[in-house]
Tab-separated table of C-alpha atoms in Angstrom:
chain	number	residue	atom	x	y	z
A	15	UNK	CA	0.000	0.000	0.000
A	16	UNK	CA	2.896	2.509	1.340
A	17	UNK	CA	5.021	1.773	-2.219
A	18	UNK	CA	1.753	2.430	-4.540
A	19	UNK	CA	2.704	5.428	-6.734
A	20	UNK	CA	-0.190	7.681	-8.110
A	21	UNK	CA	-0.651	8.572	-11.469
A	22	UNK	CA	-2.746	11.327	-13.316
A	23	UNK	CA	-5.319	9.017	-14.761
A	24	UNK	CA	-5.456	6.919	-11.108
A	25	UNK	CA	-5.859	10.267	-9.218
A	26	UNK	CA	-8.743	10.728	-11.839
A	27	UNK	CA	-10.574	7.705	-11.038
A	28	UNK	CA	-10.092	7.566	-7.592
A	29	UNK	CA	-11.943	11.307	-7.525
A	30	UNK	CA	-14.027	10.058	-10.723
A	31	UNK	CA	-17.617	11.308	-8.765
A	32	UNK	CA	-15.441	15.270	-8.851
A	33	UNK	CA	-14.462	14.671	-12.004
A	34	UNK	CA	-17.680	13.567	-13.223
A	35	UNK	CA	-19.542	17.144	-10.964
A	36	UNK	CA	-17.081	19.078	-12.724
A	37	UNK	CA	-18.294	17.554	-16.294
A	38	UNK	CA	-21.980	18.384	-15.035
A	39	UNK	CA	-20.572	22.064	-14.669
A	40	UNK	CA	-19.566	22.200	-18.235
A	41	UNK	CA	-22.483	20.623	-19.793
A	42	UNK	CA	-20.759	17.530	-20.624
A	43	UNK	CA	-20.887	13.925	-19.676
A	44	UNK	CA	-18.166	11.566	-19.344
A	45	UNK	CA	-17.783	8.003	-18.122
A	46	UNK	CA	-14.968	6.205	-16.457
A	47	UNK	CA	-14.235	2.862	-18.581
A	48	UNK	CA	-13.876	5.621	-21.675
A	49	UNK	CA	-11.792	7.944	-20.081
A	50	UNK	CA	-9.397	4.744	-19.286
A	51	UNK	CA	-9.415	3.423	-22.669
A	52	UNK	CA	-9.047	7.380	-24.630
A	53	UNK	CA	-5.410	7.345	-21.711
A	54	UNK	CA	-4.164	4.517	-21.896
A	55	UNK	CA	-4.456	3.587	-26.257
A	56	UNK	CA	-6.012	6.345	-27.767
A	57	UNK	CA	-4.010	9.528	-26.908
A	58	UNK	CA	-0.694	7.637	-27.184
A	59	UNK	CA	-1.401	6.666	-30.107
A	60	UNK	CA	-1.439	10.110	-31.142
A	61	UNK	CA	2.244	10.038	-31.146
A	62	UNK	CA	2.901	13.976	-29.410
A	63	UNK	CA	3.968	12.534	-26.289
A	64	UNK	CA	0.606	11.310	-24.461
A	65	UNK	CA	2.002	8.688	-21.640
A	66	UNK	CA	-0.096	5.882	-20.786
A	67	UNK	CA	-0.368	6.934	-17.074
A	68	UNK	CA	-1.790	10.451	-18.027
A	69	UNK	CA	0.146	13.383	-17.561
A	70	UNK	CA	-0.889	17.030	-16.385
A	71	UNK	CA	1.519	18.756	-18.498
A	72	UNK	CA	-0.033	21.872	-20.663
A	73	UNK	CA	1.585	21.409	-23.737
A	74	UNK	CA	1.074	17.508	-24.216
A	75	UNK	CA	-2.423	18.107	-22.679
A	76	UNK	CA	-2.867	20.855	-25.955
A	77	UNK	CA	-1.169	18.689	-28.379
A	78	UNK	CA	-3.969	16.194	-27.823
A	79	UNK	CA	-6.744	18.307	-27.868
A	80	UNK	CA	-5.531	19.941	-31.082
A	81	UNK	CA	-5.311	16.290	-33.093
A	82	UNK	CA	-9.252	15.696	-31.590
A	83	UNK	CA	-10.278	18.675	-32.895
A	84	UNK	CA	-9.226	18.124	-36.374
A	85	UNK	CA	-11.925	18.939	-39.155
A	86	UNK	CA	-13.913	16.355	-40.372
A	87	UNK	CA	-12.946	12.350	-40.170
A	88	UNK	CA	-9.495	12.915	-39.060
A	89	UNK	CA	-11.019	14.264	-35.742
A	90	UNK	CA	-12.205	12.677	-32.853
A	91	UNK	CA	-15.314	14.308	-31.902
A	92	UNK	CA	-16.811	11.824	-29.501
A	93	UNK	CA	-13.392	12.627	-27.602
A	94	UNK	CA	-13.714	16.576	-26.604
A	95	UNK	CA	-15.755	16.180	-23.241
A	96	UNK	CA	-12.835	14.303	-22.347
A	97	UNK	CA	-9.711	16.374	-22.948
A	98	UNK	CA	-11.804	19.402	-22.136
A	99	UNK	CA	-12.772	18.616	-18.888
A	100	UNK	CA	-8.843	17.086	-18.433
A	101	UNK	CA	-7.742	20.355	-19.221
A	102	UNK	CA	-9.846	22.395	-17.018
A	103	UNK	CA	-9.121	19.728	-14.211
A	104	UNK	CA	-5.398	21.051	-14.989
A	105	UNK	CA	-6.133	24.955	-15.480
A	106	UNK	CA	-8.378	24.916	-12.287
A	107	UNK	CA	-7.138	22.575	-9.894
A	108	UNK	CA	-9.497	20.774	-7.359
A	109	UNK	CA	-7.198	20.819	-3.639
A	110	UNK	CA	-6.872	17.058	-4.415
A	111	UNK	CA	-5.010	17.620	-7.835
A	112	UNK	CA	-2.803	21.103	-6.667
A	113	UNK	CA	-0.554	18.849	-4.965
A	114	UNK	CA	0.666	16.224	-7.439
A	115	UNK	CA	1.394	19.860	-10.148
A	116	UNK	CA	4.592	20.586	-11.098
A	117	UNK	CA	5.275	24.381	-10.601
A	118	UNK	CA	6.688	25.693	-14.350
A	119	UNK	CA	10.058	25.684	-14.501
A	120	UNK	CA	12.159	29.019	-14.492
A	121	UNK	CA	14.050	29.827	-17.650
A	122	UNK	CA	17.246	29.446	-17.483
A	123	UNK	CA	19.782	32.321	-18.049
A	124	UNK	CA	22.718	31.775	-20.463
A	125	UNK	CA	25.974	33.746	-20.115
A	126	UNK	CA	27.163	34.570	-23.497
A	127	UNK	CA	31.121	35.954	-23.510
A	128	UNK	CA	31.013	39.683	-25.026
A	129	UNK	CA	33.649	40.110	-27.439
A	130	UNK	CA	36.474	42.478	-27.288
A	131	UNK	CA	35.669	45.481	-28.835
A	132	UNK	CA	39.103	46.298	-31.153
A	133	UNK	CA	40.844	49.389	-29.850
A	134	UNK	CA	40.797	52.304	-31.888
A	135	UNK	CA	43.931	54.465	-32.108
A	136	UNK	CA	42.261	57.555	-33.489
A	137	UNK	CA	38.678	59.133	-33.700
A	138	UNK	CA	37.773	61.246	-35.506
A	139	UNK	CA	36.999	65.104	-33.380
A	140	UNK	CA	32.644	64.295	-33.924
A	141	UNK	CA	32.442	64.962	-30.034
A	142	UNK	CA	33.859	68.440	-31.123
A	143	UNK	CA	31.440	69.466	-34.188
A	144	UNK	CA	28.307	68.300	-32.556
A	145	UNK	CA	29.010	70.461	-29.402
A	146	UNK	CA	30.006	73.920	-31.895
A	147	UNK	CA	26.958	73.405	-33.661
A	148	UNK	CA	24.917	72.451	-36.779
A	149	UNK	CA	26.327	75.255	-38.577
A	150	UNK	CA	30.232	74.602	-38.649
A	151	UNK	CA	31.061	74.170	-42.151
A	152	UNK	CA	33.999	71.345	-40.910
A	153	UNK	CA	31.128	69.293	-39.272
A	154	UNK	CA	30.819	66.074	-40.536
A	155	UNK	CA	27.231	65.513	-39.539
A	156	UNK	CA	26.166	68.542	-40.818
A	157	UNK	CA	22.453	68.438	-41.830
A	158	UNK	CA	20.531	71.449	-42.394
A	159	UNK	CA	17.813	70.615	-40.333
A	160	UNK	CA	14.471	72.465	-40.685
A	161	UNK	CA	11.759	73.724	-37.722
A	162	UNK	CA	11.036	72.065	-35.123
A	163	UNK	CA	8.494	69.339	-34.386
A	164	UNK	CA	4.951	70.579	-35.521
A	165	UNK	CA	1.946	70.032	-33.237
A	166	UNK	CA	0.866	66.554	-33.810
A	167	UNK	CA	-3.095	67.554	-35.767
A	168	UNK	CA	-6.303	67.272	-33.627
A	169	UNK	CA	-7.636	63.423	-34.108
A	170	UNK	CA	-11.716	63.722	-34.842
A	171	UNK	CA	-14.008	62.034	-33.013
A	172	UNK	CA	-15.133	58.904	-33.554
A	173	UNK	CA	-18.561	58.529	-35.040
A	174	UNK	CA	-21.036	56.053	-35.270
A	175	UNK	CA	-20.997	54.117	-37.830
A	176	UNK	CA	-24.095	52.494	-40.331
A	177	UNK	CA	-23.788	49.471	-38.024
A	178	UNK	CA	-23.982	51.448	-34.643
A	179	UNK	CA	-20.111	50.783	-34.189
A	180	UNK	CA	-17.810	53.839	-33.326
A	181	UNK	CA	-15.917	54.688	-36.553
A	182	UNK	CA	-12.928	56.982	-36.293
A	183	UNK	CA	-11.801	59.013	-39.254
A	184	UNK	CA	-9.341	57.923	-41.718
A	185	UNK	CA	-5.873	59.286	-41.149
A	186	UNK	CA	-4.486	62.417	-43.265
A	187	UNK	CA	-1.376	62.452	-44.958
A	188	UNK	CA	0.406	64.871	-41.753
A	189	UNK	CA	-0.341	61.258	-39.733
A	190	UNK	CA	0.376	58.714	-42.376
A	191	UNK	CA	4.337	60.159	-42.310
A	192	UNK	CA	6.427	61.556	-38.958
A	193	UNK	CA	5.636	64.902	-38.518
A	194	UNK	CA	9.171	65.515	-37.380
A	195	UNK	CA	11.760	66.718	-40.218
A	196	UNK	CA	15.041	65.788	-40.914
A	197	UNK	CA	17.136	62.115	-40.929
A	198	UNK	CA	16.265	62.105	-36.617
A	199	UNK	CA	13.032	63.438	-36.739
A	200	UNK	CA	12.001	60.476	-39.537
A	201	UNK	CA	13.270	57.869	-37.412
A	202	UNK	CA	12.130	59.068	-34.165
A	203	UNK	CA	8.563	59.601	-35.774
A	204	UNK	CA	8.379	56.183	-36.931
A	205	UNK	CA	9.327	54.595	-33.840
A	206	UNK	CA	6.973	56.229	-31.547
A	207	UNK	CA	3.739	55.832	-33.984
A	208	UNK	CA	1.284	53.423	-32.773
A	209	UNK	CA	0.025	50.449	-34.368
A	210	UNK	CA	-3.607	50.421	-34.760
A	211	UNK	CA	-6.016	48.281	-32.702
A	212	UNK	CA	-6.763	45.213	-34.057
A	213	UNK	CA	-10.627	43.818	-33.835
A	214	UNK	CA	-11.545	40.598	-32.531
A	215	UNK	CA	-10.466	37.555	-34.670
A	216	UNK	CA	-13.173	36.483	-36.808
A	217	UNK	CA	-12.084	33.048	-37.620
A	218	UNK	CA	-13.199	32.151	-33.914
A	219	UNK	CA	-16.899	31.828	-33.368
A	220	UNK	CA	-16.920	32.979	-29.597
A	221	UNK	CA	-20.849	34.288	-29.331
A	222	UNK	CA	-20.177	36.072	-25.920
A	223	UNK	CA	-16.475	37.494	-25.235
A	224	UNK	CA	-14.733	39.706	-22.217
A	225	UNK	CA	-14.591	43.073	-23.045
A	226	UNK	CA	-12.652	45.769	-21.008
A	227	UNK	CA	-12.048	45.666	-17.541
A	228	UNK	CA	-14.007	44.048	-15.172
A	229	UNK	CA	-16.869	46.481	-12.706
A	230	UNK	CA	-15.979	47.095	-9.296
A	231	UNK	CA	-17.305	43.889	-8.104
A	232	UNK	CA	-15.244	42.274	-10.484
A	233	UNK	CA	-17.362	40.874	-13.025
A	234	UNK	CA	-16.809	41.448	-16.464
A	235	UNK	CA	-19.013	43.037	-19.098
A	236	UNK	CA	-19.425	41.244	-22.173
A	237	UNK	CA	-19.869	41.724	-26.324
A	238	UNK	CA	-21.899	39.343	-28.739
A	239	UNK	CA	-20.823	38.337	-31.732
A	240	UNK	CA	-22.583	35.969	-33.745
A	241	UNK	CA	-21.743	32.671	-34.899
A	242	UNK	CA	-20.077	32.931	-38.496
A	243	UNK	CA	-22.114	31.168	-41.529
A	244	UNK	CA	-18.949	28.848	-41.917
A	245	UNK	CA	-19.098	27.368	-38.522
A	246	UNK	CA	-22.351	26.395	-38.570
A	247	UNK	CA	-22.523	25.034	-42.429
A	248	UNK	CA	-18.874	23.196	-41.428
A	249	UNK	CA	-20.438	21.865	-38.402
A	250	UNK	CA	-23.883	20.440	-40.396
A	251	UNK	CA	-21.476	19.044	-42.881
A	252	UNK	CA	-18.731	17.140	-40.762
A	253	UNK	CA	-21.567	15.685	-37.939
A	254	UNK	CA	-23.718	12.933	-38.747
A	255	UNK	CA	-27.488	12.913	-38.981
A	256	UNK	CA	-28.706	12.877	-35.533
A	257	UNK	CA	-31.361	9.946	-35.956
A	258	UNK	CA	-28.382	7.860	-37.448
A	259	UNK	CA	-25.640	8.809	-34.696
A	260	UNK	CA	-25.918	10.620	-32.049
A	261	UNK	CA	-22.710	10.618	-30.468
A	262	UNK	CA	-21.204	13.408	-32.750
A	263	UNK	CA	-23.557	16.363	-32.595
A	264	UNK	CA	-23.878	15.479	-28.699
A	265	UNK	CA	-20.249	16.208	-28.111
A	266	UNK	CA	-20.068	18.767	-31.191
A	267	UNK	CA	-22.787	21.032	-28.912
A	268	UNK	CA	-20.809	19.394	-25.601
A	269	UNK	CA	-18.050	21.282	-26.527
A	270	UNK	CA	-19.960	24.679	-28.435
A	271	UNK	CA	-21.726	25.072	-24.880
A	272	UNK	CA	-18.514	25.393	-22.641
A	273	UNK	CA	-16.560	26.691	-25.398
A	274	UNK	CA	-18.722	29.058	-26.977
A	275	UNK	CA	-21.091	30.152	-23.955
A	276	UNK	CA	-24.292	30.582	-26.583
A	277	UNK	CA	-27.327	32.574	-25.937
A	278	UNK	CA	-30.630	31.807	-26.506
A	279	UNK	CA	-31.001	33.077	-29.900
A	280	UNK	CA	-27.726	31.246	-30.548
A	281	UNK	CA	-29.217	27.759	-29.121
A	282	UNK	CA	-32.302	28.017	-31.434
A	283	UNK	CA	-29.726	28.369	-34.706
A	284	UNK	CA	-28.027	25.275	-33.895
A	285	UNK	CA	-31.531	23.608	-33.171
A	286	UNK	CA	-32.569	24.863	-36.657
A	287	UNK	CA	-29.449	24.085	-38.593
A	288	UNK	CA	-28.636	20.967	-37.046
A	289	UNK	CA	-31.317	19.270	-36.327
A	290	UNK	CA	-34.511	18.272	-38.224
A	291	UNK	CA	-37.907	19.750	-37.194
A	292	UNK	CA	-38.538	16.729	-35.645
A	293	UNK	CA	-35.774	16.086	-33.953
A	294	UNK	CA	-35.620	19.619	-32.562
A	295	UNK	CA	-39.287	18.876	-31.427
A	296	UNK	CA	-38.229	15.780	-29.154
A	297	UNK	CA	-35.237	17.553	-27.856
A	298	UNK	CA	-37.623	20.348	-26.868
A	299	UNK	CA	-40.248	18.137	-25.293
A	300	UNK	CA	-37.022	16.077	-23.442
A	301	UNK	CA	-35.755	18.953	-22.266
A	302	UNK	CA	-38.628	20.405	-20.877
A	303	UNK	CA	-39.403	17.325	-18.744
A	304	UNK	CA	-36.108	17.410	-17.322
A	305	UNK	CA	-36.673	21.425	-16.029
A	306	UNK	CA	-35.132	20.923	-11.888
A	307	UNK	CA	-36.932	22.621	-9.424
A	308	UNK	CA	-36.151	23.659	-5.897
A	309	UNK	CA	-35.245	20.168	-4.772
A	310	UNK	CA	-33.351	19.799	-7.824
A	311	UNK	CA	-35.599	17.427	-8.972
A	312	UNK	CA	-37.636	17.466	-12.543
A	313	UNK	CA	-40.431	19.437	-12.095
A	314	UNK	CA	-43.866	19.459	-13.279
A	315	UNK	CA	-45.007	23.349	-12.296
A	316	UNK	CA	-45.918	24.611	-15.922
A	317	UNK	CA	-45.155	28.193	-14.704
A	318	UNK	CA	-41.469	27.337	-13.549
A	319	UNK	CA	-40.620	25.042	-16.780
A	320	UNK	CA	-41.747	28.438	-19.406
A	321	UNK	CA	-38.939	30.605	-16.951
A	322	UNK	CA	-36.065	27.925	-17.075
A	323	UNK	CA	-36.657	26.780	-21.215
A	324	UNK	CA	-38.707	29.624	-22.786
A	325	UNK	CA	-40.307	28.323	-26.189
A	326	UNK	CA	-39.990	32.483	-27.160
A	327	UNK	CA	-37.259	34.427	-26.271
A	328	UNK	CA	-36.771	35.670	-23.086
A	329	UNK	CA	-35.498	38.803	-21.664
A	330	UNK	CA	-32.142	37.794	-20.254
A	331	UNK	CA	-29.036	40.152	-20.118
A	332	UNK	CA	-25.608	37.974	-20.204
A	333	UNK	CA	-24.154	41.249	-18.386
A	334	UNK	CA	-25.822	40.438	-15.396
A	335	UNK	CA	-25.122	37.871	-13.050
A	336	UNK	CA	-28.715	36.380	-13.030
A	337	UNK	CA	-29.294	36.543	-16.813
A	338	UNK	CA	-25.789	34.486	-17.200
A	339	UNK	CA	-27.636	32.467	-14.673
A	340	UNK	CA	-30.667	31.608	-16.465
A	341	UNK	CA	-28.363	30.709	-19.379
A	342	UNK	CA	-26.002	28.433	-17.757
A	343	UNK	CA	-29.337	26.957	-16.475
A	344	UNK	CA	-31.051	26.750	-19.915
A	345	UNK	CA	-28.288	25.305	-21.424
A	346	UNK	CA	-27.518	22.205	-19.170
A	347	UNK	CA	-31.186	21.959	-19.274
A	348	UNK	CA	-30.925	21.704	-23.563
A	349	UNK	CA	-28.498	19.279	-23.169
A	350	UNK	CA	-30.454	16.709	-20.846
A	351	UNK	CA	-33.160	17.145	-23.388
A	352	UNK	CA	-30.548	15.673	-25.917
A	353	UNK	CA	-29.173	13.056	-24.194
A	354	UNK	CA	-32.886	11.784	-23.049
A	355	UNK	CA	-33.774	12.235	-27.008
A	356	UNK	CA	-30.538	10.425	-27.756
A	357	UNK	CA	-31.886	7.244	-26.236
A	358	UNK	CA	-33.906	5.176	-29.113
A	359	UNK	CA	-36.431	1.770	-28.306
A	360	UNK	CA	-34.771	-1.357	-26.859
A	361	UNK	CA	-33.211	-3.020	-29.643
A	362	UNK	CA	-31.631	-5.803	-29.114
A	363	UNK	CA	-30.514	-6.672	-32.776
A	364	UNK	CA	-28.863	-3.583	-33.055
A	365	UNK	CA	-26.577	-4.829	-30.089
A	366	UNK	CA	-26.151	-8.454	-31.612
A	367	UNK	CA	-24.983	-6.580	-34.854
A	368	UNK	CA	-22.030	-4.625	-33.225
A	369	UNK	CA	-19.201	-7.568	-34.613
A	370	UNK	CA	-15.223	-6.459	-33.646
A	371	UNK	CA	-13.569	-5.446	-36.456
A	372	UNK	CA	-10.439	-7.810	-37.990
A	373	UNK	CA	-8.020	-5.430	-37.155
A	374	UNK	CA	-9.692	-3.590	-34.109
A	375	UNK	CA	-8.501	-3.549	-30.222
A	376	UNK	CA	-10.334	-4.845	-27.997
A	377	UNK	CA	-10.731	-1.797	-26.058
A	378	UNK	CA	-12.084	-0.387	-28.844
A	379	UNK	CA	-14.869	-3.244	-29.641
A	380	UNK	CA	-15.568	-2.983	-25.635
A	381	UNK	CA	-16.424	0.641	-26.403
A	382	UNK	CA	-18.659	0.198	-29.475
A	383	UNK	CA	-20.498	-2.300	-27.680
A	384	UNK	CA	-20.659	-0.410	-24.217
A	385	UNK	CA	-22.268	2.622	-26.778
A	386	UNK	CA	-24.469	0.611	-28.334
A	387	UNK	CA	-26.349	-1.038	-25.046
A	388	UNK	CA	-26.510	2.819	-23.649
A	389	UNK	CA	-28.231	3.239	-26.968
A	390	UNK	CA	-30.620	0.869	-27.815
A	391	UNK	CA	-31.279	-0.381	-24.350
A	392	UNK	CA	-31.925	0.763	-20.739
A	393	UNK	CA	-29.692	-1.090	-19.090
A	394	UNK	CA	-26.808	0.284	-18.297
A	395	UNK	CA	-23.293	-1.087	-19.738
């Protein structure tokens, strides 16, 4: 007992029922026998340095996640609950975790050996000219140099814009070049001029995103931006058809809800785009049976189901603590509905028919089979 050495991954699932809350926290669901089989063949097999035991290094931990989120078939979409919650396990350590962390190493300093500098036997008198002025006629360095620095030309306001954004005017030529003459004036001018602010990157779908400084209660306010059309039509295309396989768009939307913190408006687009109208129907109906009320329980009070999932849109504000409260709560409601809706009529043959695979691992035909009791039966695997 006194010689067994903990690992990462037996740390995990000796505090599986945190790790599972913490899941439950981020809208996603995990289970233990997967979690063991993803450490100890599939992320190794991923070849970026993914021991066996687990490991609670950053970089590795990133490596991974970036191979499982690979577009299309060469990702591993079933997989994200799992490296996500790993991650945030890592990034916000439980107090039975913080002690088995590494702190970061320091960098190391390296002592490089300046080279002699070769002594010069004469110099020329520069010291000299620059100190008797511009104008001696022997100076070297003589520039003519012409006024001084000119007063740098009042910046307009900004004004709103056709979209309601705050557009500032386009720069004239006196602040496209230095507005300092002369060889130094030219390089000072370019040195000191700012580099424009750069907007938010639009190649990352991020619905709700920190803006400024936080209040003085320290929350922070925050800016919508929609979802871009190529996320969602990427999304439609690389996912299978819900009816047919579940697994992907459950994890896809896993992932969009911690990731992405949607709205409500945002939740009804992926409804409508990736789901069929019936489909979207049952979800809906699942969902709303699954509404917890004070006991935490599903409830059957009509009044409180319409405040926690709203068929029309409701009046919440995500810069207030109890609107982002009523989101968080509508979206781990959303996704019960789509696990409940996940779950099809016993069928047995559809069990019988999961056969392992010539070349397959066993851990892998144990997981295909484990997924297909959860989905075609009751009983769990």
């Amino acid at each position: 007992m006194g010689n067994t050495q903990s690992t990462p991954l037996s740390l995990l699932t000796s505090n599986f029922k945190d790790v599972r809350a913490r899941g439950h926290d981020l809208s996603m669901e995990i289970r233990r026998g997967k979690l063991i089989t993803l450490c100890h063949s599939e992320w190794p097999a991923f070849d970026v340095g993914w021991p066996p035991e687990g490991t609670f290094q950053l970089p590795v931990i990133t490596r991974v996640k970036s191979k499982i989120f690979l577009p299309g078939r060469a990702g591993h979409s079933d997989q994200i609950p799992y490296i996500l919650i790993w991650q945030d396990l890592v990034e916000n350590s439980p107090p039975w975790l913080s002690p088995f962390q590494l702190a970061p190493p320091e960098p190391c300093k390296v002592l490089v050996a300046r080279p002699l500098k070769p002594k010069q036997l004469t110099a020329p008198p520069i010291l000299f000219y620059l100190i008797a002025g511009t104008h001696c006629p022997q100076n070297p360095l003589h520039t003519p140099l012409g006024p001084g620095p000119r007063a740098p030309a009042p910046r307009a306001e900004p004004r709103e814009g056709a979209g309601g954004r705050e557009v500032a005017d386009a720069p004239g030529p006196a602040e496209s070049e230095s507005n300092f003459e002369g060889p130094l004036g030219r390089t000072r001018g370019r040195t000191l001029r700012a580099s424009p602010p750069q907007p938010p990157d639009s190649t990352v779908a991020l619905p709700l995103r920190e803006i400024g400084p936080p209040d003085d209660t320290g929350v922070p306010s925050f800016q919508y931006w929609p979802f871009s059309t190529s996320d969602l039509y990427n999304w439609k295309t690389q996912s299978a058809r819900f009816s047919d396989n579940p697994k992907d768009l459950m994890a896809l939307l896993d992932s969009v809800m911690f990731t992405h913190q949607p709205t409500w408006d945002d939740c009804q687009q992926l409804l409508r785009i990736l789901f069929t109208t019936e489909e979207r129907e049952r979800i809906q109906v699942e969902a709303r049976k699954l509404v917890p009320g004070d006991d935490g329980q599903p409830t059957a009070n009509p009044d409180l189901i319409n405040v926690t999932f709203p068929l029309t849109r409701p009046a919440w504000d995500y810069n207030t603590a109890e609107g982002r409260g009523r989101l968080h709560l509508y979206r781990q409601t959303l996704m019960a509905g789509l696990r409940a809706a996940a779950r099809k009529p016993t069928n047995l043959a559809k069990v019988y028919s999961v056969l392992q695979g010539k070349a397959e691992s066993p851990a892998t035909y144990l997981e295909r089979l484990m997924e297909a009791f959860r989905q075609y039966t009751s009983t769990p695997p």
